[in-house]
Each structure stands twice: as structure tokens, then as C-alpha cells.
Amino acid sequence: MEFIEKKAVIVNIILIVLEFIAFIYDLYSFKFGLFKWYTVDSNVLQLIVSALVVIYCYNGRMIPELVTILHFVSAVGLTVTFLIAAFVLAPEGGVDYYFFQNVAPINHLIAPILSVVSLLFLEKTERLSLRIILYPVCATLFYGIVCLMLNVLRIIDGPYFFLKVYEQTAVTIALWFFIIAVLCLVLAFIYYRIKWKNGKQG
């Protein structure tokens, strides 16, 4: 393996260990209701992505396009998780709760940082089309729409305030959907430009 690929293996093994710990804790805490959380979904996806990255990098193989797409989705999702936790949820619910208690440091801080670093600087991939930036947006909107429908049917409550259809106005819900979709698109574009600047391989 090249030196940079060894780093990718090490970072993603760390991610696998941390994400597995977080998953077990969340499973114990929320049972299978844990998947209603965007944070958990993004972290579980990263667990899967990291396992695939380790397999391909360890064997000295180029990371497939599908794995890179999935990593874009998880990296953007984790970054959104960090930003929402830091600037929307923590000011009301407390920084300690969202960043220092239980597995919150993994879900909201450590995993987002390691995921982005690995994707942008350590993983060797072919240069992909700019349309890759749409995948995180589509995945996030799909999550939001499904949760919205489940809220309408009263199967779940929230889990985020802007998904509570019986407590929020349609304007508030639509505004938050727009804000998060734009945030995903901007983050994905920035990551794309960093990873494949000047049209080079990542």
C-alpha cells in the first residue's frame, strides 16, 4: 500500500471501532427506533463505508464509484449533523448533552472530522462527475420526507422539531427543508472542489 492508503486504512479502522461502539450504545438506548435519527443513519452509513474503504485500500485496489458516492453522502450527512447540533440544538439543549455525553462526541464531532479527512485527503478514487453532489441532497430529502409522512401518520414523533407536523407550521417545515437541502448542496460542492481540484484524481 502507498503511504496515503495506509493512512486511509488506519483512519477508517478507527472509524469502524468508534462507529460500532456508538451503534451498540444507540441500539441499547433506542432499540430499532434508533433509525429515526438522521445522526444515527449517517453514522451507520459511515460504519459501512469505512469497512468497504478498508477492504479496498488494504488490498491496494481503487475505491469504486459507488463507495465514493456513499462516502459523499455519509460525510455530508455527518457534517450537517455537526452543524445542526452545534448551532441549532446545542444552544437550546446544552453543549454538554450534544457533544460530551455518552457517544455524542463520536456521533457529532469525531466521526464527522475523520470521515471528511479520509474522503478528501486519504482515499484514492477516480474523478467523478459533478452530479455526485446531488446524492447527499437526495438522501437527506428522502429521510426528511419519510419522517414527515411517519409524523403525519403519528407513527413517530419528530425526532427533530421541524418534522413535528402537528406542532409546526407548513412554512416552518418547508423553510427548514430548504435550508438543510441547500446546506447539503453547498457542503457537497465544497468537498467536490477540494477533492478534485484542477480536475485531478482524488
PDB file of C-alpha atoms in Angstrom:
ATOM      1  CA  MET A   1       0.000   0.000   0.000  1.00  0.00           C
ATOM      2  CA  GLU A   2       1.059   3.557  -0.631  1.00  0.00           C
ATOM      3  CA  PHE A   3       1.663   5.693   2.455  1.00  0.00           C
ATOM      4  CA  ILE A   4      -1.530   7.690   1.927  1.00  0.00           C
ATOM      5  CA  GLU A   5      -3.546   4.478   1.576  1.00  0.00           C
ATOM      6  CA  LYS A   6      -2.098   3.175   4.850  1.00  0.00           C
ATOM      7  CA  LYS A   7      -3.364   6.343   6.496  1.00  0.00           C
ATOM      8  CA  ALA A   8      -6.813   5.739   4.981  1.00  0.00           C
ATOM      9  CA  VAL A   9      -6.835   2.207   6.395  1.00  0.00           C
ATOM     10  CA  ILE A  10      -5.814   3.405   9.866  1.00  0.00           C
ATOM     11  CA  VAL A  11      -8.330   6.255   9.972  1.00  0.00           C
ATOM     12  CA  ASN A  12     -11.164   4.037   8.764  1.00  0.00           C
ATOM     13  CA  ILE A  13     -10.326   1.258  11.217  1.00  0.00           C
ATOM     14  CA  ILE A  14     -10.594   3.885  13.960  1.00  0.00           C
ATOM     15  CA  LEU A  15     -13.926   4.947  12.474  1.00  0.00           C
ATOM     16  CA  ILE A  16     -15.166   1.356  12.409  1.00  0.00           C
ATOM     17  CA  VAL A  17     -14.323   0.862  16.082  1.00  0.00           C
ATOM     18  CA  LEU A  18     -15.866   4.155  17.172  1.00  0.00           C
ATOM     19  CA  GLU A  19     -18.953   3.799  14.992  1.00  0.00           C
ATOM     20  CA  PHE A  20     -19.533   0.256  16.230  1.00  0.00           C
ATOM     21  CA  ILE A  21     -19.342   1.433  19.843  1.00  0.00           C
ATOM     22  CA  ALA A  22     -21.802   4.246  19.072  1.00  0.00           C
ATOM     23  CA  PHE A  23     -24.146   1.880  17.238  1.00  0.00           C
ATOM     24  CA  ILE A  24     -24.241  -0.629  20.101  1.00  0.00           C
ATOM     25  CA  TYR A  25     -24.911   2.164  22.581  1.00  0.00           C
ATOM     26  CA  ASP A  26     -27.684   3.667  20.433  1.00  0.00           C
ATOM     27  CA  LEU A  27     -29.211   0.239  19.817  1.00  0.00           C
ATOM     28  CA  TYR A  28     -29.272  -0.416  23.559  1.00  0.00           C
ATOM     29  CA  SER A  29     -30.772   3.030  24.228  1.00  0.00           C
ATOM     30  CA  PHE A  30     -33.365   3.272  21.439  1.00  0.00           C
ATOM     31  CA  LYS A  31     -33.723  -0.335  20.206  1.00  0.00           C
ATOM     32  CA  PHE A  32     -34.638  -0.298  16.494  1.00  0.00           C
ATOM     33  CA  GLY A  33     -36.200   3.125  16.888  1.00  0.00           C
ATOM     34  CA  LEU A  34     -32.667   4.465  16.569  1.00  0.00           C
ATOM     35  CA  PHE A  35     -33.012   4.659  12.788  1.00  0.00           C
ATOM     36  CA  LYS A  36     -35.444   7.562  13.051  1.00  0.00           C
ATOM     37  CA  TRP A  37     -32.450   9.786  13.850  1.00  0.00           C
ATOM     38  CA  TYR A  38     -30.616  11.366  10.904  1.00  0.00           C
ATOM     39  CA  THR A  39     -27.485  11.392  13.060  1.00  0.00           C
ATOM     40  CA  VAL A  40     -27.628   7.652  13.632  1.00  0.00           C
ATOM     41  CA  ASP A  41     -28.384   6.896   9.978  1.00  0.00           C
ATOM     42  CA  SER A  42     -25.383   8.957   8.853  1.00  0.00           C
ATOM     43  CA  ASN A  43     -23.100   7.258  11.368  1.00  0.00           C
ATOM     44  CA  VAL A  44     -24.290   3.756  10.487  1.00  0.00           C
ATOM     45  CA  LEU A  45     -23.727   4.525   6.797  1.00  0.00           C
ATOM     46  CA  GLN A  46     -20.216   5.692   7.690  1.00  0.00           C
ATOM     47  CA  LEU A  47     -19.598   2.402   9.507  1.00  0.00           C
ATOM     48  CA  ILE A  48     -20.468   0.509   6.316  1.00  0.00           C
ATOM     49  CA  VAL A  49     -18.435   2.883   4.128  1.00  0.00           C
ATOM     50  CA  SER A  50     -15.381   2.644   6.370  1.00  0.00           C
ATOM     51  CA  ALA A  51     -15.479  -1.163   6.244  1.00  0.00           C
ATOM     52  CA  LEU A  52     -15.552  -1.042   2.432  1.00  0.00           C
ATOM     53  CA  VAL A  53     -12.757   1.543   2.287  1.00  0.00           C
ATOM     54  CA  VAL A  54     -10.538  -0.618   4.489  1.00  0.00           C
ATOM     55  CA  ILE A  55     -11.154  -3.664   2.294  1.00  0.00           C
ATOM     56  CA  TYR A  56     -10.311  -1.867  -0.953  1.00  0.00           C
ATOM     57  CA  CYS A  57      -7.360   0.155   0.369  1.00  0.00           C
ATOM     58  CA  TYR A  58      -5.819  -2.791   2.215  1.00  0.00           C
ATOM     59  CA  ASN A  59      -5.883  -4.802  -0.988  1.00  0.00           C
ATOM     60  CA  GLY A  60      -4.394  -1.910  -2.968  1.00  0.00           C
ATOM     61  CA  ARG A  61      -7.485  -1.526  -5.140  1.00  0.00           C
ATOM     62  CA  MET A  62      -9.092   1.669  -6.403  1.00  0.00           C
ATOM     63  CA  ILE A  63     -12.177   2.570  -4.406  1.00  0.00           C
ATOM     64  CA  PRO A  64     -15.280   2.002  -6.598  1.00  0.00           C
ATOM     65  CA  GLU A  65     -17.543   4.866  -7.642  1.00  0.00           C
ATOM     66  CA  LEU A  66     -20.452   3.553  -5.552  1.00  0.00           C
ATOM     67  CA  VAL A  67     -18.356   3.558  -2.374  1.00  0.00           C
ATOM     68  CA  THR A  68     -17.206   7.127  -3.064  1.00  0.00           C
ATOM     69  CA  ILE A  69     -20.821   8.210  -3.624  1.00  0.00           C
ATOM     70  CA  LEU A  70     -21.835   6.586  -0.337  1.00  0.00           C
ATOM     71  CA  HIS A  71     -18.921   8.298   1.397  1.00  0.00           C
ATOM     72  CA  PHE A  72     -20.020  11.654  -0.010  1.00  0.00           C
ATOM     73  CA  VAL A  73     -23.484  11.010   1.423  1.00  0.00           C
ATOM     74  CA  SER A  74     -22.169   9.995   4.846  1.00  0.00           C
ATOM     75  CA  ALA A  75     -19.540  12.778   5.038  1.00  0.00           C
ATOM     76  CA  VAL A  76     -22.055  15.483   4.133  1.00  0.00           C
ATOM     77  CA  GLY A  77     -24.658  13.940   6.446  1.00  0.00           C
ATOM     78  CA  LEU A  78     -22.215  13.860   9.339  1.00  0.00           C
ATOM     79  CA  THR A  79     -21.173  17.458   8.678  1.00  0.00           C
ATOM     80  CA  VAL A  80     -24.826  18.544   8.655  1.00  0.00           C
ATOM     81  CA  THR A  81     -25.275  16.648  11.918  1.00  0.00           C
ATOM     82  CA  PHE A  82     -22.352  18.546  13.449  1.00  0.00           C
ATOM     83  CA  LEU A  83     -23.564  21.941  12.223  1.00  0.00           C
ATOM     84  CA  ILE A  84     -27.188  21.423  13.316  1.00  0.00           C
ATOM     85  CA  ALA A  85     -26.060  20.113  16.711  1.00  0.00           C
ATOM     86  CA  ALA A  86     -23.610  22.983  17.195  1.00  0.00           C
ATOM     87  CA  PHE A  87     -25.684  25.911  16.003  1.00  0.00           C
ATOM     88  CA  VAL A  88     -29.326  24.838  16.403  1.00  0.00           C
ATOM     89  CA  LEU A  89     -29.728  22.097  19.011  1.00  0.00           C
ATOM     90  CA  ALA A  90     -26.865  22.770  21.460  1.00  0.00           C
ATOM     91  CA  PRO A  91     -27.808  26.406  22.188  1.00  0.00           C
ATOM     92  CA  GLU A  92     -31.170  25.161  23.453  1.00  0.00           C
ATOM     93  CA  GLY A  93     -30.359  21.664  24.773  1.00  0.00           C
ATOM     94  CA  GLY A  94     -26.831  22.316  26.014  1.00  0.00           C
ATOM     95  CA  VAL A  95     -23.358  21.819  24.540  1.00  0.00           C
ATOM     96  CA  ASP A  96     -22.573  19.143  27.127  1.00  0.00           C
ATOM     97  CA  TYR A  97     -25.514  16.974  26.043  1.00  0.00           C
ATOM     98  CA  TYR A  98     -24.823  17.202  22.304  1.00  0.00           C
ATOM     99  CA  PHE A  99     -21.037  16.974  22.353  1.00  0.00           C
ATOM    100  CA  PHE A 100     -19.742  15.426  25.571  1.00  0.00           C
ATOM    101  CA  GLN A 101     -22.239  12.921  26.968  1.00  0.00           C
ATOM    102  CA  ASN A 102     -22.202   9.187  26.201  1.00  0.00           C
ATOM    103  CA  VAL A 103     -21.423   8.616  22.472  1.00  0.00           C
ATOM    104  CA  ALA A 104     -22.265  12.188  21.425  1.00  0.00           C
ATOM    105  CA  PRO A 105     -18.563  13.020  20.869  1.00  0.00           C
ATOM    106  CA  ILE A 106     -18.400  10.186  18.317  1.00  0.00           C
ATOM    107  CA  ASN A 107     -21.674  10.929  16.544  1.00  0.00           C
ATOM    108  CA  HIS A 108     -21.442  14.707  16.456  1.00  0.00           C
ATOM    109  CA  LEU A 109     -17.738  15.521  16.338  1.00  0.00           C
ATOM    110  CA  ILE A 110     -15.102  12.798  15.931  1.00  0.00           C
ATOM    111  CA  ALA A 111     -16.823  10.799  13.184  1.00  0.00           C
ATOM    112  CA  PRO A 112     -17.617  13.893  11.067  1.00  0.00           C
ATOM    113  CA  ILE A 113     -13.992  15.071  11.231  1.00  0.00           C
ATOM    114  CA  LEU A 114     -12.446  11.670  10.435  1.00  0.00           C
ATOM    115  CA  SER A 115     -14.967  10.956   7.676  1.00  0.00           C
ATOM    116  CA  VAL A 116     -14.265  14.227   5.860  1.00  0.00           C
ATOM    117  CA  VAL A 117     -10.474  13.951   6.272  1.00  0.00           C
ATOM    118  CA  SER A 118     -10.457  10.410   4.909  1.00  0.00           C
ATOM    119  CA  LEU A 119     -12.725  11.219   1.959  1.00  0.00           C
ATOM    120  CA  LEU A 120     -10.957  14.387   0.875  1.00  0.00           C
ATOM    121  CA  PHE A 121      -7.307  13.667   1.581  1.00  0.00           C
ATOM    122  CA  LEU A 122      -6.623   9.955   2.083  1.00  0.00           C
ATOM    123  CA  GLU A 123      -8.767   7.887  -0.274  1.00  0.00           C
ATOM    124  CA  LYS A 124      -7.572   7.326  -3.837  1.00  0.00           C
ATOM    125  CA  THR A 125     -10.514   7.458  -6.245  1.00  0.00           C
ATOM    126  CA  GLU A 126     -11.260   8.246  -9.857  1.00  0.00           C
ATOM    127  CA  ARG A 127     -12.541  11.752 -10.532  1.00  0.00           C
ATOM    128  CA  LEU A 128     -16.335  11.573 -10.609  1.00  0.00           C
ATOM    129  CA  SER A 129     -18.940  13.739 -12.302  1.00  0.00           C
ATOM    130  CA  LEU A 130     -20.151  16.885 -10.565  1.00  0.00           C
ATOM    131  CA  ARG A 131     -23.579  15.276 -10.269  1.00  0.00           C
ATOM    132  CA  ILE A 132     -22.243  13.383  -7.256  1.00  0.00           C
ATOM    133  CA  ILE A 133     -23.067  16.456  -5.179  1.00  0.00           C
ATOM    134  CA  LEU A 134     -26.780  15.757  -5.690  1.00  0.00           C
ATOM    135  CA  TYR A 135     -26.709  12.417  -3.894  1.00  0.00           C
ATOM    136  CA  PRO A 136     -26.351  13.816  -0.345  1.00  0.00           C
ATOM    137  CA  VAL A 137     -29.197  16.231  -1.070  1.00  0.00           C
ATOM    138  CA  CYS A 138     -31.470  13.459  -2.380  1.00  0.00           C
ATOM    139  CA  ALA A 139     -30.627  11.142   0.531  1.00  0.00           C
ATOM    140  CA  THR A 140     -31.342  13.875   3.077  1.00  0.00           C
ATOM    141  CA  LEU A 141     -34.628  14.894   1.445  1.00  0.00           C
ATOM    142  CA  PHE A 142     -35.670  11.235   1.261  1.00  0.00           C
ATOM    143  CA  TYR A 143     -35.033  10.883   5.005  1.00  0.00           C
ATOM    144  CA  GLY A 144     -36.992  14.072   5.701  1.00  0.00           C
ATOM    145  CA  ILE A 145     -39.975  13.110   3.546  1.00  0.00           C
ATOM    146  CA  VAL A 146     -40.211   9.633   5.076  1.00  0.00           C
ATOM    147  CA  CYS A 147     -40.045  11.080   8.606  1.00  0.00           C
ATOM    148  CA  LEU A 148     -42.613  13.699   7.689  1.00  0.00           C
ATOM    149  CA  MET A 149     -45.032  11.028   6.462  1.00  0.00           C
ATOM    150  CA  LEU A 150     -44.454   8.945   9.601  1.00  0.00           C
ATOM    151  CA  ASN A 151     -45.199  12.040  11.685  1.00  0.00           C
ATOM    152  CA  VAL A 152     -48.421  12.647   9.745  1.00  0.00           C
ATOM    153  CA  LEU A 153     -49.436   9.044  10.459  1.00  0.00           C
ATOM    154  CA  ARG A 154     -48.408   9.502  14.119  1.00  0.00           C
ATOM    155  CA  ILE A 155     -46.043   6.529  13.904  1.00  0.00           C
ATOM    156  CA  ILE A 156     -43.121   8.603  15.179  1.00  0.00           C
ATOM    157  CA  ASP A 157     -42.792  11.993  16.834  1.00  0.00           C
ATOM    158  CA  GLY A 158     -40.106  14.202  15.312  1.00  0.00           C
ATOM    159  CA  PRO A 159     -37.393  13.355  16.129  1.00  0.00           C
ATOM    160  CA  TYR A 160     -36.440  16.932  15.179  1.00  0.00           C
ATOM    161  CA  PHE A 161     -38.670  19.907  15.934  1.00  0.00           C
ATOM    162  CA  PHE A 162     -39.114  20.878  12.266  1.00  0.00           C
ATOM    163  CA  LEU A 163     -40.551  17.433  11.482  1.00  0.00           C
ATOM    164  CA  LYS A 164     -43.341  17.681  14.045  1.00  0.00           C
ATOM    165  CA  VAL A 165     -46.172  18.425  11.654  1.00  0.00           C
ATOM    166  CA  TYR A 166     -48.769  18.898  14.390  1.00  0.00           C
ATOM    167  CA  GLU A 167     -46.646  21.482  16.207  1.00  0.00           C
ATOM    168  CA  GLN A 168     -45.020  23.420  13.337  1.00  0.00           C
ATOM    169  CA  THR A 169     -46.479  25.473  10.518  1.00  0.00           C
ATOM    170  CA  ALA A 170     -46.086  24.350   6.919  1.00  0.00           C
ATOM    171  CA  VAL A 171     -43.910  27.408   6.292  1.00  0.00           C
ATOM    172  CA  THR A 172     -41.511  26.462   9.106  1.00  0.00           C
ATOM    173  CA  ILE A 173     -41.234  22.889   7.861  1.00  0.00           C
ATOM    174  CA  ALA A 174     -40.685  23.961   4.236  1.00  0.00           C
ATOM    175  CA  LEU A 175     -38.111  26.556   5.305  1.00  0.00           C
ATOM    176  CA  TRP A 176     -36.065  24.004   7.243  1.00  0.00           C
ATOM    177  CA  PHE A 177     -36.228  21.514   4.385  1.00  0.00           C
ATOM    178  CA  PHE A 178     -34.912  24.244   2.079  1.00  0.00           C
ATOM    179  CA  ILE A 179     -32.148  25.324   4.487  1.00  0.00           C
ATOM    180  CA  ILE A 180     -30.876  21.784   5.025  1.00  0.00           C
ATOM    181  CA  ALA A 181     -31.078  20.888   1.314  1.00  0.00           C
ATOM    182  CA  VAL A 182     -29.059  23.986   0.393  1.00  0.00           C
ATOM    183  CA  LEU A 183     -26.588  23.241   3.195  1.00  0.00           C
ATOM    184  CA  CYS A 184     -26.089  19.707   1.846  1.00  0.00           C
ATOM    185  CA  LEU A 185     -25.593  21.004  -1.689  1.00  0.00           C
ATOM    186  CA  VAL A 186     -23.064  23.656  -0.639  1.00  0.00           C
ATOM    187  CA  LEU A 187     -21.086  21.231   1.531  1.00  0.00           C
ATOM    188  CA  ALA A 188     -21.041  18.594  -1.216  1.00  0.00           C
ATOM    189  CA  PHE A 189     -19.846  21.166  -3.763  1.00  0.00           C
ATOM    190  CA  ILE A 190     -17.071  22.358  -1.453  1.00  0.00           C
ATOM    191  CA  TYR A 191     -15.959  18.797  -0.784  1.00  0.00           C
ATOM    192  CA  TYR A 192     -16.034  18.029  -4.505  1.00  0.00           C
ATOM    193  CA  ARG A 193     -13.838  21.020  -5.327  1.00  0.00           C
ATOM    194  CA  ILE A 194     -11.348  20.160  -2.566  1.00  0.00           C
ATOM    195  CA  LYS A 195     -11.098  16.506  -3.537  1.00  0.00           C
ATOM    196  CA  TRP A 196     -10.852  17.007  -7.281  1.00  0.00           C
ATOM    197  CA  LYS A 197      -9.370  20.455  -7.602  1.00  0.00           C
ATOM    198  CA  ASN A 198      -7.866  21.179 -11.003  1.00  0.00           C
ATOM    199  CA  GLY A 199      -9.567  18.081 -12.411  1.00  0.00           C
ATOM    200  CA  LYS A 200      -7.077  15.697 -10.782  1.00  0.00           C
ATOM    201  CA  GLN A 201      -7.647  12.266  -9.334  1.00  0.00           C
ATOM    202  CA  GLY A 202      -8.616  12.208  -5.701  1.00  0.00           C
TER     203      GLY A 202
END
